[in-house]
mmCIF file of C-alpha atoms in Angstrom:
data_model
loop_
_atom_site.group_PDB
_atom_site.id
_atom_site.type_symbol
_atom_site.label_atom_id
_atom_site.label_comp_id
_atom_site.label_asym_id
_atom_site.label_seq_id
_atom_site.Cartn_x
_atom_site.Cartn_y
_atom_site.Cartn_z
ATOM 1 C CA UNK Y 1 55.839 -52.718 172.881
ATOM 2 C CA UNK Y 2 57.513 -54.675 173.840
ATOM 3 C CA UNK Y 3 59.212 -55.683 177.472
ATOM 4 C CA UNK Y 4 61.689 -57.002 174.998
ATOM 5 C CA UNK Y 5 62.001 -55.014 172.762
ATOM 6 C CA UNK Y 6 62.019 -52.391 175.385
ATOM 7 C CA UNK Y 7 64.930 -54.349 177.045
ATOM 8 C CA UNK Y 8 67.334 -54.148 173.919
ATOM 9 C CA UNK Y 9 66.024 -50.556 172.522
ATOM 10 C CA UNK Y 10 67.931 -49.348 176.327
ATOM 11 C CA UNK Y 11 70.554 -51.391 175.337
ATOM 12 C CA UNK Y 12 71.383 -49.750 172.762
ATOM 13 C CA UNK Y 13 71.222 -46.493 173.903
ATOM 14 C CA UNK Y 14 73.106 -46.640 176.682
ATOM 15 C CA UNK Y 15 75.802 -48.213 174.216
ATOM 16 C CA UNK Y 16 75.696 -44.894 172.119
ATOM 17 C CA UNK Y 17 75.716 -42.731 175.511
ATOM 18 C CA UNK Y 18 78.885 -44.544 176.556
ATOM 19 C CA UNK Y 19 80.626 -44.300 172.897
ATOM 20 C CA UNK Y 20 79.475 -40.309 173.064
ATOM 21 C CA UNK Y 21 81.214 -40.123 176.089
ATOM 22 C CA UNK Y 22 83.439 -41.758 175.448
ATOM 23 C CA UNK Y 23 84.053 -39.827 172.759
ATOM 24 C CA UNK Y 24 86.657 -36.237 173.804
ATOM 25 C CA UNK Y 25 88.838 -38.037 176.696
ATOM 26 C CA UNK Y 26 90.065 -40.687 173.908
ATOM 27 C CA UNK Y 27 90.292 -37.788 170.796
ATOM 28 C CA UNK Y 28 92.204 -35.262 173.868
ATOM 29 C CA UNK Y 29 93.819 -38.598 174.599
ATOM 30 C CA UNK Y 30 95.372 -39.406 170.956
ATOM 31 C CA UNK Y 31 95.127 -35.260 170.003
ATOM 32 C CA UNK Y 32 98.763 -33.975 171.980
ATOM 33 C CA UNK Y 33 100.822 -35.734 168.986
ATOM 34 C CA UNK Y 34 98.855 -33.613 166.682
ATOM 35 C CA UNK Y 35 99.197 -29.974 169.097
ATOM 36 C CA UNK Y 36 102.218 -27.382 167.652
ATOM 37 C CA UNK Y 37 104.177 -26.726 171.133
ATOM 38 C CA UNK Y 38 105.772 -23.600 171.990
ATOM 39 C CA UNK Y 39 107.355 -22.643 175.042
ATOM 40 C CA UNK Y 40 108.639 -19.583 176.263
ATOM 41 C CA UNK Y 41 109.535 -17.377 179.201
ATOM 42 C CA UNK Y 42 112.798 -16.789 181.050
ATOM 43 C CA UNK Y 43 116.116 -18.946 182.371
ATOM 44 C CA UNK Y 44 113.295 -21.484 184.611
ATOM 45 C CA UNK Y 45 112.050 -22.621 181.237
ATOM 46 C CA UNK Y 46 115.261 -22.438 179.376
ATOM 47 C CA UNK Y 47 116.389 -25.269 182.066
ATOM 48 C CA UNK Y 48 119.716 -23.565 183.046
ATOM 49 C CA UNK Y 49 120.489 -25.185 185.405
ATOM 50 C CA UNK Y 50 120.264 -28.552 184.148
ATOM 51 C CA UNK Y 51 123.108 -29.872 182.146
ATOM 52 C CA UNK Y 52 122.795 -29.838 178.275
ATOM 53 C CA UNK Y 53 122.622 -26.273 177.912
ATOM 54 C CA UNK Y 54 123.310 -24.587 175.013
ATOM 55 C CA UNK Y 55 123.552 -21.593 172.945
ATOM 56 C CA UNK Y 56 122.934 -17.157 174.480
ATOM 57 C CA UNK Y 57 119.848 -17.867 175.630
ATOM 58 C CA UNK Y 58 121.410 -21.931 177.971
ATOM 59 C CA UNK Y 59 118.730 -24.146 176.754
ATOM 60 C CA UNK Y 60 118.132 -27.605 177.315
ATOM 61 C CA UNK Y 61 116.408 -30.869 176.867
ATOM 62 C CA UNK Y 62 116.392 -31.600 180.127
ATOM 63 C CA UNK Y 63 114.215 -28.588 180.924
ATOM 64 C CA UNK Y 64 110.847 -29.131 181.671
ATOM 65 C CA UNK Y 65 109.660 -27.701 178.342
ATOM 66 C CA UNK Y 66 111.774 -30.283 176.382
ATOM 67 C CA UNK Y 67 110.999 -33.329 179.593
ATOM 68 C CA UNK Y 68 107.164 -33.371 178.077
ATOM 69 C CA UNK Y 69 108.186 -33.185 174.848
ATOM 70 C CA UNK Y 70 110.450 -36.045 174.511
ATOM 71 C CA UNK Y 71 106.945 -37.774 176.868
ATOM 72 C CA UNK Y 72 104.692 -36.770 174.851
ATOM 73 C CA UNK Y 73 106.046 -36.705 170.618
ATOM 74 C CA UNK Y 74 103.333 -33.220 169.876
ATOM 75 C CA UNK Y 75 103.201 -32.701 166.053
ATOM 76 C CA UNK Y 76 105.709 -28.955 166.681
ATOM 77 C CA UNK Y 77 107.838 -29.245 169.788
ATOM 78 C CA UNK Y 78 110.165 -25.014 169.329
ATOM 79 C CA UNK Y 79 111.920 -23.564 172.488
ATOM 80 C CA UNK Y 80 111.799 -20.123 172.487
ATOM 81 C CA UNK Y 81 112.934 -19.162 176.298
ATOM 82 C CA UNK Y 82 115.737 -17.595 177.376
ATOM 83 C CA UNK Y 83 117.583 -16.868 180.631
ATOM 84 C CA UNK Y 84 117.199 -13.377 181.511
ATOM 85 C CA UNK Y 85 114.138 -12.651 179.524
ATOM 86 C CA UNK Y 86 112.079 -10.025 181.028
ATOM 87 C CA UNK Y 87 107.986 -9.042 180.163
ATOM 88 C CA UNK Y 88 109.118 -6.859 177.982
ATOM 89 C CA UNK Y 89 112.051 -9.148 175.884
ATOM 90 C CA UNK Y 90 109.877 -12.048 176.458
ATOM 91 C CA UNK Y 91 107.070 -9.609 174.509
ATOM 92 C CA UNK Y 92 110.109 -8.513 171.872
ATOM 93 C CA UNK Y 93 111.328 -11.633 171.094
ATOM 94 C CA UNK Y 94 110.122 -14.917 171.756
ATOM 95 C CA UNK Y 95 106.212 -14.638 170.130
ATOM 96 C CA UNK Y 96 107.066 -14.970 166.881
ATOM 97 C CA UNK Y 97 106.876 -19.066 167.197
ATOM 98 C CA UNK Y 98 102.690 -18.416 168.015
ATOM 99 C CA UNK Y 99 100.050 -18.912 165.752
ATOM 100 C CA UNK Y 100 96.236 -19.411 165.282
ATOM 101 C CA UNK Y 101 97.463 -23.156 164.786
ATOM 102 C CA UNK Y 102 99.786 -23.497 168.908
ATOM 103 C CA UNK Y 103 98.113 -25.747 170.808
ATOM 104 C CA UNK Y 104 100.110 -24.961 173.565
ATOM 105 C CA UNK Y 105 102.142 -22.110 175.446
ATOM 106 C CA UNK Y 106 103.448 -23.048 178.538
ATOM 107 C CA UNK Y 107 106.331 -20.215 180.122
ATOM 108 C CA UNK Y 108 107.066 -18.872 183.297
ATOM 109 C CA UNK Y 109 108.105 -14.830 183.771
ATOM 110 C CA UNK Y 110 108.156 -12.368 186.122
ATOM 111 C CA UNK Y 111 111.474 -13.127 188.145
ATOM 112 C CA UNK Y 112 113.633 -10.962 186.284
ATOM 113 C CA UNK Y 113 111.581 -7.783 185.648
ATOM 114 C CA UNK Y 114 111.466 -7.536 190.033
ATOM 115 C CA UNK Y 115 115.506 -8.262 190.026
ATOM 116 C CA UNK Y 116 115.376 -11.131 191.855
ATOM 117 C CA UNK Y 117 119.008 -12.710 190.757
ATOM 118 C CA UNK Y 118 120.042 -9.200 192.000
ATOM 119 C CA UNK Y 119 117.681 -10.564 195.516
ATOM 120 C CA UNK Y 120 119.440 -13.069 195.820
ATOM 121 C CA UNK Y 121 123.002 -12.146 195.152
ATOM 122 C CA UNK Y 122 122.344 -9.885 198.145
ATOM 123 C CA UNK Y 123 120.644 -11.507 200.484
ATOM 124 C CA UNK Y 124 123.982 -13.414 200.260
ATOM 125 C CA UNK Y 125 127.265 -10.534 200.678
ATOM 126 C CA UNK Y 126 124.335 -8.200 202.915
ATOM 127 C CA UNK Y 127 123.385 -9.136 206.686
ATOM 128 C CA UNK Y 128 119.865 -9.939 207.790
ATOM 129 C CA UNK Y 129 118.218 -6.827 208.275
ATOM 130 C CA UNK Y 130 120.083 -5.640 204.269
ATOM 131 C CA UNK Y 131 118.041 -9.073 202.970
ATOM 132 C CA UNK Y 132 115.377 -7.989 203.855
ATOM 133 C CA UNK Y 133 115.536 -4.380 202.908
ATOM 134 C CA UNK Y 134 115.967 -6.094 199.322
ATOM 135 C CA UNK Y 135 113.281 -8.402 199.553
ATOM 136 C CA UNK Y 136 111.428 -5.384 200.616
ATOM 137 C CA UNK Y 137 112.513 -3.255 197.377
ATOM 138 C CA UNK Y 138 111.073 -6.199 195.017
ATOM 139 C CA UNK Y 139 108.739 -6.177 196.598
ATOM 140 C CA UNK Y 140 107.586 -3.474 196.153
ATOM 141 C CA UNK Y 141 107.652 -3.673 192.541
ATOM 142 C CA UNK Y 142 105.702 -7.311 192.386
ATOM 143 C CA UNK Y 143 103.311 -5.380 194.146
ATOM 144 C CA UNK Y 144 102.950 -1.881 191.710
ATOM 145 C CA UNK Y 145 104.726 -2.653 188.237
ATOM 146 C CA UNK Y 146 104.416 -5.918 187.869
ATOM 147 C CA UNK Y 147 101.063 -6.474 187.536
ATOM 148 C CA UNK Y 148 100.473 -4.149 184.292
ATOM 149 C CA UNK Y 149 103.831 -5.964 182.407
ATOM 150 C CA UNK Y 150 102.332 -9.372 183.091
ATOM 151 C CA UNK Y 151 98.691 -8.305 181.723
ATOM 152 C CA UNK Y 152 100.498 -6.401 178.426
ATOM 153 C CA UNK Y 153 102.461 -10.220 177.997
ATOM 154 C CA UNK Y 154 99.795 -12.662 178.194
ATOM 155 C CA UNK Y 155 97.621 -10.338 176.330
ATOM 156 C CA UNK Y 156 100.141 -10.461 173.656
ATOM 157 C CA UNK Y 157 99.926 -14.363 174.078
ATOM 158 C CA UNK Y 158 96.312 -14.555 173.852
ATOM 159 C CA UNK Y 159 96.714 -12.391 170.885
ATOM 160 C CA UNK Y 160 99.004 -14.161 169.005
ATOM 161 C CA UNK Y 161 97.805 -17.906 169.825
ATOM 162 C CA UNK Y 162 94.032 -17.544 169.846
ATOM 163 C CA UNK Y 163 93.254 -20.294 169.403
ATOM 164 C CA UNK Y 164 96.251 -21.903 172.566
ATOM 165 C CA UNK Y 165 96.079 -23.701 176.101
ATOM 166 C CA UNK Y 166 98.263 -21.785 177.879
ATOM 167 C CA UNK Y 167 100.336 -22.813 180.824
ATOM 168 C CA UNK Y 168 101.536 -20.268 183.295
ATOM 169 C CA UNK Y 169 104.317 -22.090 185.357
ATOM 170 C CA UNK Y 170 105.618 -20.164 189.082
ATOM 171 C CA UNK Y 171 108.997 -20.059 191.164
ATOM 172 C CA UNK Y 172 110.214 -23.050 194.216
ATOM 173 C CA UNK Y 173 110.433 -21.999 197.170
ATOM 174 C CA UNK Y 174 114.076 -21.809 197.188
ATOM 175 C CA UNK Y 175 115.404 -22.829 200.210
ATOM 176 C CA UNK Y 176 114.959 -25.023 203.620
ATOM 177 C CA UNK Y 177 114.536 -22.928 206.644
ATOM 178 C CA UNK Y 178 114.772 -26.097 209.502
ATOM 179 C CA UNK Y 179 118.971 -26.337 208.442
ATOM 180 C CA UNK Y 180 121.046 -24.522 210.997
ATOM 181 C CA UNK Y 181 123.902 -24.081 208.862
ATOM 182 C CA UNK Y 182 123.371 -23.457 204.241
ATOM 183 C CA UNK Y 183 126.172 -22.916 202.088
ATOM 184 C CA UNK Y 184 129.390 -20.854 201.337
ATOM 185 C CA UNK Y 185 127.952 -17.637 202.722
ATOM 186 C CA UNK Y 186 126.339 -19.071 205.254
ATOM 187 C CA UNK Y 187 122.979 -18.126 204.686
ATOM 188 C CA UNK Y 188 121.157 -17.625 207.489
ATOM 189 C CA UNK Y 189 117.719 -19.359 208.122
ATOM 190 C CA UNK Y 190 116.214 -15.313 209.033
ATOM 191 C CA UNK Y 191 117.592 -14.203 204.652
ATOM 192 C CA UNK Y 192 116.533 -17.897 204.182
ATOM 193 C CA UNK Y 193 112.524 -16.812 205.368
ATOM 194 C CA UNK Y 194 112.752 -13.344 204.031
ATOM 195 C CA UNK Y 195 113.980 -14.329 200.648
ATOM 196 C CA UNK Y 196 111.138 -17.524 200.658
ATOM 197 C CA UNK Y 197 108.419 -15.066 201.747
ATOM 198 C CA UNK Y 198 109.486 -12.955 198.285
ATOM 199 C CA UNK Y 199 108.517 -16.071 196.741
ATOM 200 C CA UNK Y 200 105.311 -16.071 197.758
ATOM 201 C CA UNK Y 201 103.992 -13.753 197.362
ATOM 202 C CA UNK Y 202 105.171 -13.762 193.901
ATOM 203 C CA UNK Y 203 104.072 -16.414 193.206
ATOM 204 C CA UNK Y 204 99.939 -15.067 193.954
ATOM 205 C CA UNK Y 205 100.684 -12.143 192.035
ATOM 206 C CA UNK Y 206 101.440 -14.317 189.355
ATOM 207 C CA UNK Y 207 98.634 -16.702 189.325
ATOM 208 C CA UNK Y 208 96.237 -13.315 189.314
ATOM 209 C CA UNK Y 209 97.228 -12.257 186.169
ATOM 210 C CA UNK Y 210 97.602 -15.175 184.611
ATOM 211 C CA UNK Y 211 94.116 -16.321 185.795
ATOM 212 C CA UNK Y 212 92.312 -12.720 185.161
ATOM 213 C CA UNK Y 213 93.791 -13.905 180.944
ATOM 214 C CA UNK Y 214 91.948 -16.885 181.557
ATOM 215 C CA UNK Y 215 95.401 -19.328 181.352
ATOM 216 C CA UNK Y 216 95.960 -22.548 183.674
ATOM 217 C CA UNK Y 217 97.876 -21.311 186.414
ATOM 218 C CA UNK Y 218 100.562 -24.400 187.792
ATOM 219 C CA UNK Y 219 102.040 -23.764 191.580
ATOM 220 C CA UNK Y 220 105.345 -25.727 191.408
ATOM 221 C CA UNK Y 221 105.127 -24.983 195.309
ATOM 222 C CA UNK Y 222 103.889 -28.443 196.796
ATOM 223 C CA UNK Y 223 106.287 -30.450 194.046
ATOM 224 C CA UNK Y 224 109.104 -28.644 195.946
ATOM 225 C CA UNK Y 225 107.911 -29.136 199.317
ATOM 226 C CA UNK Y 226 111.023 -30.239 201.277
ATOM 227 C CA UNK Y 227 113.993 -30.123 198.241
ATOM 228 C CA UNK Y 228 115.011 -26.688 199.185
ATOM 229 C CA UNK Y 229 118.444 -25.484 199.229
ATOM 230 C CA UNK Y 230 120.860 -27.511 201.695
ATOM 231 C CA UNK Y 231 117.802 -29.926 202.106
ATOM 232 C CA UNK Y 232 119.690 -32.871 202.041
ATOM 233 C CA UNK Y 233 117.446 -33.790 198.842
ATOM 234 C CA UNK Y 234 117.865 -30.222 197.164
ATOM 235 C CA UNK Y 235 115.571 -30.471 193.766
ATOM 236 C CA UNK Y 236 117.366 -27.058 193.367
ATOM 237 C CA UNK Y 237 121.485 -25.505 193.057
ATOM 238 C CA UNK Y 238 122.872 -23.993 195.832
ATOM 239 C CA UNK Y 239 125.614 -20.959 195.767
ATOM 240 C CA UNK Y 240 127.757 -22.117 192.452
ATOM 241 C CA UNK Y 241 131.163 -20.855 190.995
ATOM 242 C CA UNK Y 242 130.358 -23.274 187.719
ATOM 243 C CA UNK Y 243 128.991 -22.238 186.000
ATOM 244 C CA UNK Y 244 127.725 -19.169 188.184
ATOM 245 C CA UNK Y 245 124.752 -19.209 186.177
ATOM 246 C CA UNK Y 246 123.265 -22.324 187.208
ATOM 247 C CA UNK Y 247 123.240 -20.913 190.763
ATOM 248 C CA UNK Y 248 119.977 -21.111 192.351
ATOM 249 C CA UNK Y 249 117.834 -22.710 189.829
ATOM 250 C CA UNK Y 250 117.016 -26.456 189.419
ATOM 251 C CA UNK Y 251 118.469 -29.136 189.422
ATOM 252 C CA UNK Y 252 118.163 -32.319 186.390
ATOM 253 C CA UNK Y 253 116.002 -33.057 189.011
ATOM 254 C CA UNK Y 254 113.794 -29.760 190.246
ATOM 255 C CA UNK Y 255 113.032 -30.382 185.707
ATOM 256 C CA UNK Y 256 112.588 -33.927 185.556
ATOM 257 C CA UNK Y 257 110.216 -33.847 189.084
ATOM 258 C CA UNK Y 258 109.271 -30.690 189.982
ATOM 259 C CA UNK Y 259 108.350 -27.881 186.728
ATOM 260 C CA UNK Y 260 106.742 -31.293 184.893
ATOM 261 C CA UNK Y 261 104.538 -32.997 186.831
ATOM 262 C CA UNK Y 262 103.136 -29.189 187.897
ATOM 263 C CA UNK Y 263 102.990 -29.221 183.974
ATOM 264 C CA UNK Y 264 100.915 -32.216 183.976
ATOM 265 C CA UNK Y 265 98.424 -31.989 186.077
ATOM 266 C CA UNK Y 266 97.670 -28.817 185.177
ATOM 267 C CA UNK Y 267 97.215 -30.616 181.183
ATOM 268 C CA UNK Y 268 95.233 -33.249 182.931
#
């Protein structure tokens, strides 16, 4: 074979290899428009705290699932997420939209199983020691009860959607710990540290169980860093009177600049 023929052969081979290597990436980018996407979970997925909440489940198109749907236009989108959901109610009432054709599932779950909302309210009203005790009680549930509940939930999701990419998102660290005064109730720095520590431990358990199930874990702790309640640029509501359900949930900025980037990062 002549030198010229060798050069041409190398060029053709290199071109073919480039096309083969590029094809999967191009296919993956194009595939989003063909995805069937189902959002599951609790109030942090339904959109409590965002504008435009409707229905008994308080769903909003300004929650991260709705924002992702608007930005990416998948073939189908359905949100079954519901305020107040636990692992048990998710398993009994939210899985009907899943099937072998489902391409993407996202969820937040676990906070209500350990009485997260009640713990925050207790800390708002109780002493520093009373808050610490309430957080300690919640962490017993995190360690002793939640892993098995998450395992069962993730197994049910995989069984219903065997081919889906499942992204499990965590919870934000709620409070800024640097300012002296925080809210109408005067949530002390000590209380805030107790609650934030509890959120870290909750996220660790959810991360471990979701990864053990073969799902993609996406923490939102980094995204919300510097944007805690009582900080100068909070992405979460503090104690809210009207509507009270918004209390300690992300606001529009939290969903758009906290949760949505965390989901995008998980999807690559």
